[in-house]
Amino acid sequence: MQKENETLSLDKAAVSSAHAARLLAEWRLGCTKVVAPGDGFVTHLAIQTGDMVSTSQAAVAIVDGNAWRVVANYKEYYLRHLHPGGLAWIWLDSHPWHLYRARIQGLAHGISRQQGSETLVPYVSPTVNWIRLQRRIPVRFTLLESPGSDQLFMGVDARVLVIY
């Protein structure tokens, strides 16, 4: 009989502990606020109900829906003709047969010569398969018109035409 009382006491303590843990989790959930730095689209959502995340760990990828731009890598000798504010035309492979107006937002003023160190300046590969290319410098273009942010996709191919 004493063993049953001890087991019952342990079970009551376990239930009490689980209840306290649930109340703590509910309180933490009530204090939780998930925010994004801007409007956009959630892409590749890999978290599920019950997953634990922290402030030091990215859990959701959000593509900004208001800052669509195209980055094109130009040969060094074209750069003298490209100036911020200049007009360009962009063909998006996701919306063929339409040219979109764009402005030159800016030119990179440096590239990394070593792959893997592109955290501060971009790395542009100097080779394609076995062909050695001239150095390319990234040029950023901002779309002045677009097919709608829900129709644009980060990372797709585009062609840029700058008339100077």
PDB file of C-alpha atoms in Angstrom:
ATOM      1  CA  MET A   1       0.000   0.000   0.000  1.00  0.00           C
ATOM      2  CA  GLN A   2       2.876   2.348   0.816  1.00  0.00           C
ATOM      3  CA  LYS A   3       4.438   1.697  -2.591  1.00  0.00           C
ATOM      4  CA  GLU A   4       1.151   2.631  -4.274  1.00  0.00           C
ATOM      5  CA  ASN A   5       1.018   5.873  -2.255  1.00  0.00           C
ATOM      6  CA  GLU A   6       4.598   6.704  -3.252  1.00  0.00           C
ATOM      7  CA  THR A   7       3.793   6.004  -6.916  1.00  0.00           C
ATOM      8  CA  LEU A   8       0.656   8.134  -6.651  1.00  0.00           C
ATOM      9  CA  SER A   9       2.681  10.964  -5.086  1.00  0.00           C
ATOM     10  CA  LEU A  10       5.293  10.742  -7.869  1.00  0.00           C
ATOM     11  CA  ASP A  11       2.545  10.748 -10.507  1.00  0.00           C
ATOM     12  CA  LYS A  12       0.896  13.804  -8.900  1.00  0.00           C
ATOM     13  CA  ALA A  13       4.288  15.579  -8.860  1.00  0.00           C
ATOM     14  CA  ALA A  14       4.837  14.712 -12.551  1.00  0.00           C
ATOM     15  CA  VAL A  15       1.369  16.050 -13.449  1.00  0.00           C
ATOM     16  CA  SER A  16       2.023  19.210 -11.439  1.00  0.00           C
ATOM     17  CA  SER A  17       5.403  19.671 -13.142  1.00  0.00           C
ATOM     18  CA  ALA A  18       3.859  19.133 -16.612  1.00  0.00           C
ATOM     19  CA  HIS A  19       1.097  21.615 -15.771  1.00  0.00           C
ATOM     20  CA  ALA A  20       3.694  24.211 -14.687  1.00  0.00           C
ATOM     21  CA  ALA A  21       5.707  23.583 -17.876  1.00  0.00           C
ATOM     22  CA  ARG A  22       2.553  24.067 -19.972  1.00  0.00           C
ATOM     23  CA  LEU A  23       1.739  27.330 -18.189  1.00  0.00           C
ATOM     24  CA  LEU A  24       5.322  28.538 -18.733  1.00  0.00           C
ATOM     25  CA  ALA A  25       5.127  27.630 -22.446  1.00  0.00           C
ATOM     26  CA  GLU A  26       1.783  29.450 -22.788  1.00  0.00           C
ATOM     27  CA  TRP A  27       3.253  32.516 -21.082  1.00  0.00           C
ATOM     28  CA  ARG A  28       6.289  32.448 -23.408  1.00  0.00           C
ATOM     29  CA  LEU A  29       4.000  32.071 -26.414  1.00  0.00           C
ATOM     30  CA  GLY A  30       1.998  35.076 -25.232  1.00  0.00           C
ATOM     31  CA  CYS A  31       5.222  37.095 -25.068  1.00  0.00           C
ATOM     32  CA  THR A  32       6.307  35.938 -28.529  1.00  0.00           C
ATOM     33  CA  LYS A  33       6.075  38.357 -31.406  1.00  0.00           C
ATOM     34  CA  VAL A  34       7.192  37.357 -34.891  1.00  0.00           C
ATOM     35  CA  VAL A  35       7.983  40.344 -37.086  1.00  0.00           C
ATOM     36  CA  ALA A  36       9.526  40.895 -40.497  1.00  0.00           C
ATOM     37  CA  PRO A  37      11.693  43.839 -41.502  1.00  0.00           C
ATOM     38  CA  GLY A  38       9.331  44.599 -44.396  1.00  0.00           C
ATOM     39  CA  ASP A  39       6.458  43.381 -46.539  1.00  0.00           C
ATOM     40  CA  GLY A  40       7.250  40.402 -48.677  1.00  0.00           C
ATOM     41  CA  PHE A  41       6.753  36.746 -49.386  1.00  0.00           C
ATOM     42  CA  VAL A  42       7.624  33.789 -47.176  1.00  0.00           C
ATOM     43  CA  THR A  43       9.620  31.316 -49.203  1.00  0.00           C
ATOM     44  CA  HIS A  44      10.857  27.819 -48.352  1.00  0.00           C
ATOM     45  CA  LEU A  45       9.128  27.585 -44.993  1.00  0.00           C
ATOM     46  CA  ALA A  46      10.931  24.753 -43.208  1.00  0.00           C
ATOM     47  CA  ILE A  47       9.605  25.098 -39.649  1.00  0.00           C
ATOM     48  CA  GLN A  48       6.705  23.138 -38.243  1.00  0.00           C
ATOM     49  CA  THR A  49       4.449  23.295 -35.238  1.00  0.00           C
ATOM     50  CA  GLY A  50       6.459  22.560 -32.113  1.00  0.00           C
ATOM     51  CA  ASP A  51       9.848  23.588 -33.518  1.00  0.00           C
ATOM     52  CA  MET A  52      11.972  25.718 -31.201  1.00  0.00           C
ATOM     53  CA  VAL A  53      13.667  28.830 -32.564  1.00  0.00           C
ATOM     54  CA  SER A  54      15.736  31.577 -31.036  1.00  0.00           C
ATOM     55  CA  THR A  55      16.519  35.181 -31.851  1.00  0.00           C
ATOM     56  CA  SER A  56      20.022  34.267 -33.021  1.00  0.00           C
ATOM     57  CA  GLN A  57      18.781  31.750 -35.580  1.00  0.00           C
ATOM     58  CA  ALA A  58      16.973  32.542 -38.852  1.00  0.00           C
ATOM     59  CA  ALA A  59      13.793  30.490 -39.148  1.00  0.00           C
ATOM     60  CA  VAL A  60      11.914  31.985 -42.107  1.00  0.00           C
ATOM     61  CA  ALA A  61      13.158  33.336 -45.447  1.00  0.00           C
ATOM     62  CA  ILE A  62      11.283  36.438 -46.590  1.00  0.00           C
ATOM     63  CA  VAL A  63      11.740  37.958 -50.040  1.00  0.00           C
ATOM     64  CA  ASP A  64      11.142  41.717 -49.917  1.00  0.00           C
ATOM     65  CA  GLY A  65       8.100  42.502 -52.069  1.00  0.00           C
ATOM     66  CA  ASN A  66       8.923  46.189 -52.526  1.00  0.00           C
ATOM     67  CA  ALA A  67      12.591  46.266 -53.515  1.00  0.00           C
ATOM     68  CA  TRP A  68      12.827  44.419 -56.799  1.00  0.00           C
ATOM     69  CA  ARG A  69      16.135  44.842 -58.526  1.00  0.00           C
ATOM     70  CA  VAL A  70      18.271  43.170 -61.118  1.00  0.00           C
ATOM     71  CA  VAL A  71      22.021  42.719 -60.772  1.00  0.00           C
ATOM     72  CA  ALA A  72      23.985  42.381 -64.010  1.00  0.00           C
ATOM     73  CA  ASN A  73      27.723  41.783 -64.220  1.00  0.00           C
ATOM     74  CA  TYR A  74      29.375  44.051 -66.821  1.00  0.00           C
ATOM     75  CA  LYS A  75      32.840  43.928 -68.326  1.00  0.00           C
ATOM     76  CA  GLU A  76      35.197  46.559 -66.962  1.00  0.00           C
ATOM     77  CA  TYR A  77      35.357  48.617 -70.142  1.00  0.00           C
ATOM     78  CA  TYR A  78      31.546  49.172 -70.219  1.00  0.00           C
ATOM     79  CA  LEU A  79      31.506  50.745 -66.756  1.00  0.00           C
ATOM     80  CA  ARG A  80      32.546  54.211 -67.979  1.00  0.00           C
ATOM     81  CA  HIS A  81      29.175  54.452 -69.791  1.00  0.00           C
ATOM     82  CA  LEU A  82      27.034  53.373 -66.826  1.00  0.00           C
ATOM     83  CA  HIS A  83      26.011  56.014 -64.284  1.00  0.00           C
ATOM     84  CA  PRO A  84      23.513  55.913 -61.396  1.00  0.00           C
ATOM     85  CA  GLY A  85      20.146  57.221 -62.577  1.00  0.00           C
ATOM     86  CA  GLY A  86      20.707  56.060 -66.162  1.00  0.00           C
ATOM     87  CA  LEU A  87      17.815  54.393 -68.003  1.00  0.00           C
ATOM     88  CA  ALA A  88      17.837  50.697 -68.865  1.00  0.00           C
ATOM     89  CA  TRP A  89      15.480  48.115 -70.325  1.00  0.00           C
ATOM     90  CA  ILE A  90      15.113  44.692 -68.730  1.00  0.00           C
ATOM     91  CA  TRP A  91      13.768  41.467 -70.180  1.00  0.00           C
ATOM     92  CA  LEU A  92      12.639  39.032 -67.471  1.00  0.00           C
ATOM     93  CA  ASP A  93      12.644  35.381 -68.470  1.00  0.00           C
ATOM     94  CA  SER A  94       9.613  34.892 -66.220  1.00  0.00           C
ATOM     95  CA  HIS A  95       7.723  37.459 -68.381  1.00  0.00           C
ATOM     96  CA  PRO A  96       9.112  37.134 -71.907  1.00  0.00           C
ATOM     97  CA  TRP A  97       8.328  39.494 -74.778  1.00  0.00           C
ATOM     98  CA  HIS A  98       8.027  42.541 -72.542  1.00  0.00           C
ATOM     99  CA  LEU A  99      10.726  45.091 -71.752  1.00  0.00           C
ATOM    100  CA  TYR A 100      10.526  46.750 -68.347  1.00  0.00           C
ATOM    101  CA  ARG A 101      11.955  50.195 -67.695  1.00  0.00           C
ATOM    102  CA  ALA A 102      14.605  50.409 -65.006  1.00  0.00           C
ATOM    103  CA  ARG A 103      17.140  52.839 -63.569  1.00  0.00           C
ATOM    104  CA  ILE A 104      20.753  52.168 -62.705  1.00  0.00           C
ATOM    105  CA  GLN A 105      20.772  52.147 -58.908  1.00  0.00           C
ATOM    106  CA  GLY A 106      24.522  51.811 -58.509  1.00  0.00           C
ATOM    107  CA  LEU A 107      27.742  50.103 -59.449  1.00  0.00           C
ATOM    108  CA  ALA A 108      29.869  47.974 -57.189  1.00  0.00           C
ATOM    109  CA  HIS A 109      33.190  49.707 -56.618  1.00  0.00           C
ATOM    110  CA  GLY A 110      35.011  46.501 -55.903  1.00  0.00           C
ATOM    111  CA  ILE A 111      34.833  42.723 -56.219  1.00  0.00           C
ATOM    112  CA  SER A 112      36.453  39.939 -54.265  1.00  0.00           C
ATOM    113  CA  ARG A 113      39.080  37.896 -56.056  1.00  0.00           C
ATOM    114  CA  GLN A 114      38.585  34.933 -53.720  1.00  0.00           C
ATOM    115  CA  GLN A 115      35.450  32.843 -53.608  1.00  0.00           C
ATOM    116  CA  GLY A 116      33.878  32.571 -50.156  1.00  0.00           C
ATOM    117  CA  SER A 117      34.887  36.038 -48.979  1.00  0.00           C
ATOM    118  CA  GLU A 118      31.927  37.830 -50.563  1.00  0.00           C
ATOM    119  CA  THR A 119      30.394  38.980 -47.297  1.00  0.00           C
ATOM    120  CA  LEU A 120      31.720  42.518 -47.742  1.00  0.00           C
ATOM    121  CA  VAL A 121      32.221  42.757 -51.497  1.00  0.00           C
ATOM    122  CA  PRO A 122      30.700  40.466 -54.152  1.00  0.00           C
ATOM    123  CA  TYR A 123      32.609  37.647 -55.795  1.00  0.00           C
ATOM    124  CA  VAL A 124      32.111  37.306 -59.552  1.00  0.00           C
ATOM    125  CA  SER A 125      33.534  34.147 -61.072  1.00  0.00           C
ATOM    126  CA  PRO A 126      36.113  34.942 -63.764  1.00  0.00           C
ATOM    127  CA  THR A 127      35.473  31.650 -65.586  1.00  0.00           C
ATOM    128  CA  VAL A 128      32.550  29.890 -67.191  1.00  0.00           C
ATOM    129  CA  ASN A 129      33.307  26.184 -67.527  1.00  0.00           C
ATOM    130  CA  TRP A 130      36.792  26.289 -69.091  1.00  0.00           C
ATOM    131  CA  ILE A 131      36.698  29.810 -70.604  1.00  0.00           C
ATOM    132  CA  ARG A 132      38.492  32.637 -68.778  1.00  0.00           C
ATOM    133  CA  LEU A 133      36.408  35.839 -68.889  1.00  0.00           C
ATOM    134  CA  GLN A 134      37.321  39.463 -68.410  1.00  0.00           C
ATOM    135  CA  ARG A 135      36.527  40.714 -64.920  1.00  0.00           C
ATOM    136  CA  ARG A 136      32.883  41.576 -64.389  1.00  0.00           C
ATOM    137  CA  ILE A 137      31.565  44.259 -62.030  1.00  0.00           C
ATOM    138  CA  PRO A 138      28.020  44.015 -60.587  1.00  0.00           C
ATOM    139  CA  VAL A 139      25.618  46.823 -61.588  1.00  0.00           C
ATOM    140  CA  ARG A 140      22.284  47.129 -59.739  1.00  0.00           C
ATOM    141  CA  PHE A 141      19.097  48.137 -61.556  1.00  0.00           C
ATOM    142  CA  THR A 142      15.785  49.096 -59.945  1.00  0.00           C
ATOM    143  CA  LEU A 143      12.611  48.268 -61.852  1.00  0.00           C
ATOM    144  CA  LEU A 144      10.456  51.357 -62.518  1.00  0.00           C
ATOM    145  CA  GLU A 145       7.545  49.182 -63.529  1.00  0.00           C
ATOM    146  CA  SER A 146       6.885  45.556 -62.851  1.00  0.00           C
ATOM    147  CA  PRO A 147       4.322  42.868 -63.617  1.00  0.00           C
ATOM    148  CA  GLY A 148       3.293  42.915 -59.949  1.00  0.00           C
ATOM    149  CA  SER A 149       5.363  41.784 -56.996  1.00  0.00           C
ATOM    150  CA  ASP A 150       3.430  38.518 -56.752  1.00  0.00           C
ATOM    151  CA  GLN A 151       4.631  37.696 -60.283  1.00  0.00           C
ATOM    152  CA  LEU A 152       8.340  38.317 -59.647  1.00  0.00           C
ATOM    153  CA  PHE A 153      10.775  35.738 -58.339  1.00  0.00           C
ATOM    154  CA  MET A 154      14.159  36.187 -56.700  1.00  0.00           C
ATOM    155  CA  GLY A 155      17.048  34.536 -58.545  1.00  0.00           C
ATOM    156  CA  VAL A 156      15.490  34.221 -62.015  1.00  0.00           C
ATOM    157  CA  ASP A 157      17.302  35.153 -65.203  1.00  0.00           C
ATOM    158  CA  ALA A 158      17.050  38.533 -66.913  1.00  0.00           C
ATOM    159  CA  ARG A 159      18.693  40.419 -69.737  1.00  0.00           C
ATOM    160  CA  VAL A 160      19.612  44.076 -69.444  1.00  0.00           C
ATOM    161  CA  LEU A 161      19.910  46.617 -72.255  1.00  0.00           C
ATOM    162  CA  VAL A 162      21.506  49.979 -71.524  1.00  0.00           C
ATOM    163  CA  ILE A 163      21.595  52.510 -74.358  1.00  0.00           C
ATOM    164  CA  TYR A 164      24.249  55.178 -73.892  1.00  0.00           C
TER     165      TYR A 164
END
